[in-house]
Short mmCIF file of C-alpha atoms in Angstrom, two decimals:
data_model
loop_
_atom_site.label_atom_id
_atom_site.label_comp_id
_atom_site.label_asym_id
_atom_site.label_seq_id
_atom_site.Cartn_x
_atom_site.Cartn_y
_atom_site.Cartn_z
CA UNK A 1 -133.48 -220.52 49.33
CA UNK A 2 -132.25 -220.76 45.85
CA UNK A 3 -132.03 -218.42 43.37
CA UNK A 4 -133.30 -220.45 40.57
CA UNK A 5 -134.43 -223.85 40.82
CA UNK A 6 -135.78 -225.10 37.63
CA UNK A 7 -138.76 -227.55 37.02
CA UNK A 8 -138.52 -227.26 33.24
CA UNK A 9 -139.09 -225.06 30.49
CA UNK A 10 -142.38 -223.15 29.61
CA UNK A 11 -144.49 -224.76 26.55
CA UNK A 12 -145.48 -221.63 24.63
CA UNK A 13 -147.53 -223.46 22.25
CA UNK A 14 -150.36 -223.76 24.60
CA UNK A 15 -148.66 -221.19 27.21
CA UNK A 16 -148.47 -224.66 29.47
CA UNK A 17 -145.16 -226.57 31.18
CA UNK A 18 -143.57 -228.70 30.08
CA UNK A 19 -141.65 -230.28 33.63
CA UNK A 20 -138.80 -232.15 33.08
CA UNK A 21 -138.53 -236.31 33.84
CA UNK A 22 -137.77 -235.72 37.33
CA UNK A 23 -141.82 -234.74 37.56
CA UNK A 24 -143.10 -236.22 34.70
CA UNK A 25 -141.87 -239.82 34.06
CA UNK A 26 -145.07 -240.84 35.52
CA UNK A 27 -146.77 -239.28 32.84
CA UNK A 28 -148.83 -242.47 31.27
CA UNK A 29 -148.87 -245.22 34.19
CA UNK A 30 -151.73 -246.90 33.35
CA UNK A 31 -152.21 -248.82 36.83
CA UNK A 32 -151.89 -248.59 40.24
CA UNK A 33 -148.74 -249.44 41.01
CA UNK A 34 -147.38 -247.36 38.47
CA UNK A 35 -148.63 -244.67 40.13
CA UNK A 36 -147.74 -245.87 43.57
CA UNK A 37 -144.15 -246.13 42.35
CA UNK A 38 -144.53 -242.84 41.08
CA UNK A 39 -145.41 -241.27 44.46
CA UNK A 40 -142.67 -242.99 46.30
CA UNK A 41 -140.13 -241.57 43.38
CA UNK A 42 -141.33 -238.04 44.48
CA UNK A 43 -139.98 -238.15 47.80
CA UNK A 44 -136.61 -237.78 46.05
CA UNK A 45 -137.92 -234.61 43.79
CA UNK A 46 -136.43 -232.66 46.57
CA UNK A 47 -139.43 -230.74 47.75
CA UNK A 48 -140.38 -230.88 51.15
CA UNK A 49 -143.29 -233.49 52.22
CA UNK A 50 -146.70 -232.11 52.22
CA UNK A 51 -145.96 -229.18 50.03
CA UNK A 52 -148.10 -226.61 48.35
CA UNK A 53 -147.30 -225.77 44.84
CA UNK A 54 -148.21 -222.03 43.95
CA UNK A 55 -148.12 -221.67 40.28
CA UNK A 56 -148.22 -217.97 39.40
CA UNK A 57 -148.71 -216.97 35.66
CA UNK A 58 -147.12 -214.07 33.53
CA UNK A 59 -148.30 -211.81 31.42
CA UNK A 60 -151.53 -211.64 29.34
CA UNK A 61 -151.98 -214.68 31.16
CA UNK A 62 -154.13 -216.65 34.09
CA UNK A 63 -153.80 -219.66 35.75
CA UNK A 64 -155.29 -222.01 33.22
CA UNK A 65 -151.80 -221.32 31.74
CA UNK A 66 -150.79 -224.40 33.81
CA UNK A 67 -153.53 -226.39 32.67
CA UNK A 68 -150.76 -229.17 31.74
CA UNK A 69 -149.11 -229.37 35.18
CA UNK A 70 -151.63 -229.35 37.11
CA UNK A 71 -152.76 -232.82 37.22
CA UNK A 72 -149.12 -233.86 36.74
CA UNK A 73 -147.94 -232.02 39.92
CA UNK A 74 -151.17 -233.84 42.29
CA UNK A 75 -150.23 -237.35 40.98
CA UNK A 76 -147.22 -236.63 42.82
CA UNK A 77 -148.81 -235.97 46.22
CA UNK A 78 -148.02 -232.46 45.83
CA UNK A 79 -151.08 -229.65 46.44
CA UNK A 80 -151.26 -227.48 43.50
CA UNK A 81 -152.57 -223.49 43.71
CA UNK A 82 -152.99 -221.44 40.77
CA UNK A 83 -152.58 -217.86 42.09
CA UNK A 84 -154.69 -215.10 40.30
CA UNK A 85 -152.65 -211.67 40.47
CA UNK A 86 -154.10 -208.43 38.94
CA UNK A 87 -151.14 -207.29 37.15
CA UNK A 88 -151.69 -203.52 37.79
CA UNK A 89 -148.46 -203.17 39.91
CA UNK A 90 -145.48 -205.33 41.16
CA UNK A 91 -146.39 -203.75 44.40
CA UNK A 92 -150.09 -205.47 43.79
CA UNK A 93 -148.91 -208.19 42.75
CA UNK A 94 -147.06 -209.43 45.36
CA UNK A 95 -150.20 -208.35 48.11
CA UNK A 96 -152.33 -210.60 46.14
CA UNK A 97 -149.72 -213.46 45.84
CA UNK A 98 -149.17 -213.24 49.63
CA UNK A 99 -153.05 -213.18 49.85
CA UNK A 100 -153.22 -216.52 48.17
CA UNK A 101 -150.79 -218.28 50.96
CA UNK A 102 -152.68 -217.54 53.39
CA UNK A 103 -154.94 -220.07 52.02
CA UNK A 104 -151.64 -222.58 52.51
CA UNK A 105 -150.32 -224.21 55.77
CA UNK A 106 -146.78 -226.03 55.67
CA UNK A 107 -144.13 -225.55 53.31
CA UNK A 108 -144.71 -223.58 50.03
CA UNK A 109 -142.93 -223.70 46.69
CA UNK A 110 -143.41 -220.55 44.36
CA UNK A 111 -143.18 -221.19 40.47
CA UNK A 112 -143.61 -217.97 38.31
CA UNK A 113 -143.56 -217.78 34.75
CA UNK A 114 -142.15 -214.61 32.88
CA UNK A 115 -143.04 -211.29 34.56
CA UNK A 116 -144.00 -213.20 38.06
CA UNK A 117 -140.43 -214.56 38.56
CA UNK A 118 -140.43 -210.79 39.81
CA UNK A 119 -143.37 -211.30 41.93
CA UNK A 120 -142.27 -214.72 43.54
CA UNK A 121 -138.76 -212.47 44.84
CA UNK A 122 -140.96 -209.98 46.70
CA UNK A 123 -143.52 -212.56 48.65
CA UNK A 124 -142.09 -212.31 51.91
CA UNK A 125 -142.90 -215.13 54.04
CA UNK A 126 -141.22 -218.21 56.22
CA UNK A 127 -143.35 -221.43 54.30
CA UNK A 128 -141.77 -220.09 50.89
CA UNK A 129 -138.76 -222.82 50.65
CA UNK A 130 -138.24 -222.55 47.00
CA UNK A 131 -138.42 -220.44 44.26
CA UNK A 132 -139.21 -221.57 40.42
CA UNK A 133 -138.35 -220.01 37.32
CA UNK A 134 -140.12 -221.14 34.25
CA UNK A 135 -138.26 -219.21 31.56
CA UNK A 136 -139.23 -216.32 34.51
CA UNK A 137 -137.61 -212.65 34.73
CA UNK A 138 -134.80 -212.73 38.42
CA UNK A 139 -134.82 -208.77 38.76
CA UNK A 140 -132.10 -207.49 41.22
CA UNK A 141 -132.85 -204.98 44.01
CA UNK A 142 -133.99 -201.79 42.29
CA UNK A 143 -133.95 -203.26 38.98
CA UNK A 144 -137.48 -203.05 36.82
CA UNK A 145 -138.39 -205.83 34.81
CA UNK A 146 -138.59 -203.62 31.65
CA UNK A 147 -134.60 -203.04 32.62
CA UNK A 148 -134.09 -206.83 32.54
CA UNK A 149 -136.41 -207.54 29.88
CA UNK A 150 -135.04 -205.18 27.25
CA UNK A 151 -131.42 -206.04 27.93
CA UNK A 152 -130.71 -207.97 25.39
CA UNK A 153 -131.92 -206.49 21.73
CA UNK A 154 -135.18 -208.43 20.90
CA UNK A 155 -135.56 -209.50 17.28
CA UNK A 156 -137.03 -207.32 14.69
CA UNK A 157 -139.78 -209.99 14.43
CA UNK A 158 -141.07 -208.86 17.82
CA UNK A 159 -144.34 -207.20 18.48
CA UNK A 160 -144.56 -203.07 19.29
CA UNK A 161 -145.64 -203.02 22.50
CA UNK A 162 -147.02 -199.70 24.36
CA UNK A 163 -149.72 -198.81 26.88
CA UNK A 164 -153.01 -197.51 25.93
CA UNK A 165 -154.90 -194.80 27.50
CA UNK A 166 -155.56 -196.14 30.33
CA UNK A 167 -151.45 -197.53 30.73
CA UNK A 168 -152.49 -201.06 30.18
CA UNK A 169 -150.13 -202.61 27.55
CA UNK A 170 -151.94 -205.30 25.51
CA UNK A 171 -150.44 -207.49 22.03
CA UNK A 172 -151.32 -206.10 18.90
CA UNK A 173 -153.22 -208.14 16.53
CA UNK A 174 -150.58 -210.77 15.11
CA UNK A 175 -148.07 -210.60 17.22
CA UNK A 176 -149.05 -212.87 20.03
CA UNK A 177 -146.98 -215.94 18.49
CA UNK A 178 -143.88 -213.80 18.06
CA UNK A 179 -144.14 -212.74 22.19
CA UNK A 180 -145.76 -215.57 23.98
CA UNK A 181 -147.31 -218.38 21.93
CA UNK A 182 -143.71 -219.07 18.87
CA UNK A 183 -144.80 -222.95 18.54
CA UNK A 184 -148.40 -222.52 18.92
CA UNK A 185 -151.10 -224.19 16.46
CA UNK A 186 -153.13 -221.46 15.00
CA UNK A 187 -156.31 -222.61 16.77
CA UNK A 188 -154.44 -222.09 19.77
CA UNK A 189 -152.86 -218.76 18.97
CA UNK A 190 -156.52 -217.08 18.36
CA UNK A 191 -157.48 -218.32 21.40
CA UNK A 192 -154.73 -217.30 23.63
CA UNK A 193 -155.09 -213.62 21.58
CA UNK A 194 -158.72 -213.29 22.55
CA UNK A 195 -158.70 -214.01 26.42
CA UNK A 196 -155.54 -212.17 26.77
CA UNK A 197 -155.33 -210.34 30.19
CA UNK A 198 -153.30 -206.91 29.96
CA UNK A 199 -150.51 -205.39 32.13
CA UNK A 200 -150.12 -201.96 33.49
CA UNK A 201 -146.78 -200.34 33.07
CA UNK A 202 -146.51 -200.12 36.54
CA UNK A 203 -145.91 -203.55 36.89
CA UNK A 204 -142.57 -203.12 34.54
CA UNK A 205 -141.45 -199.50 35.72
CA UNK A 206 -141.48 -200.46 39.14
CA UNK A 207 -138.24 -200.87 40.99
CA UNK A 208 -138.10 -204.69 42.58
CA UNK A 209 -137.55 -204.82 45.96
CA UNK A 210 -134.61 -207.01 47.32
CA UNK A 211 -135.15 -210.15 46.18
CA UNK A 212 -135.85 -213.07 48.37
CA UNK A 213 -133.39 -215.17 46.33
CA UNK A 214 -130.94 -212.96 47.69
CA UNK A 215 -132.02 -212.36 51.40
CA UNK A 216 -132.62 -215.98 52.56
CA UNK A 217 -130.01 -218.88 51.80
CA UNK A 218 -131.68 -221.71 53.73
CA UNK A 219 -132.24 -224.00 50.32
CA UNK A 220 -134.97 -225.92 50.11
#
């Protein structure tokens, strides 16, 4: 298995993905045999046939973060999962990714997206071929994601962020385009601010377990 296999790069304006032309140049057929050329163009994407796409999302996200790729991702024959996680711990986390393959059969590709490039690593199972990193977080073994995430200064731009009473950390009013959403329309912003999900601190503080990235060298 790779370390990092990229599809693309995450579209923060609508907190969608943006894939790159290998998955996407059938974006606008208009006919059939667009689309049937399309399909026989994916068996060179590199996946393995009949695989199940598990799109996990980050951070005061949910899966309609992927709204975008979705459709996209079918068109190519591929089956597409958008796997809910509760956020309270990595330890969590990972349970209720694992949870969500058991609703798989055959080979599995794991995408995460910021804080669940963390949570792909410490799925532990056989069908997992690939992992995905969407501008994702690759902890090491024992590493936190805070550690990796606040290793490089952040700009003076960037929102405060601290837990609340109950340890859930949540974006302050206004800063939501600054952490998340930088090319977002305003519309969107406000809307991506009010159904925010938060994250416990746990899910930062906790040490990552060895990676699978660095435990299983099969490729995909």
């Amino acid at each position: 298995m790779e370390r990092r296999r990229f599809l693309g790069a995450l579209t923060a304006a609508s907190l969608g993905v943006a894939l790159d032309v290998s998955l996407t140049k059938f974006v606008g057929a208009q006919n059939t045999a667009q689309a049937a050329a399309d399909l026989q163009a994916s068996k060179t994407s590199g996946f393995p046939p009949n695989s199940t796409i598990v799109l996990v999302h980050g951070a005061w996200a949910d899966g309609s973060c992927w709204r975008n790729v979705i459709l996209p991702l079918e068109r190519r024959g591929l089956h597409v999962i958008c796997a809910p996680i509760p956020m309270t711990s990595l330890t969590n986390d990972a349970t209720a990714l694992s949870q969500v393959l058991e609703r798989t059969s055959g080979p599995v590709v794991l995408v995460g997206h910021a804080y669940s490039g963390a949570v792909i690593a410490a799925v532990r199972a056989d069908r997992v071929k690939s992992l995905v990193y969407v501008a994702a977080l690759a902890p090491d073994e024992g590493e936190t994601v805070a550690k990796v995430f606040y290793r490089d200064p952040k700009p003076p731009e960037s929102p405060q962020l601290a837990p609340d009473s109950h340890g859930f950390i949540w974006i302050p009013d206004g800063g939501f385009r600054q952490a998340v959403a930088h090319k977002a329309s305003a519309e969107q912003t406000s809307i991506a601010t009010s159904v925010q999900r938060p994250i416990a601190i746990q899910c930062i503080q906790e040490a990552a377990p060895t990676p699978a990235w660095k435990t299983n060298r099969r490729g995909s």
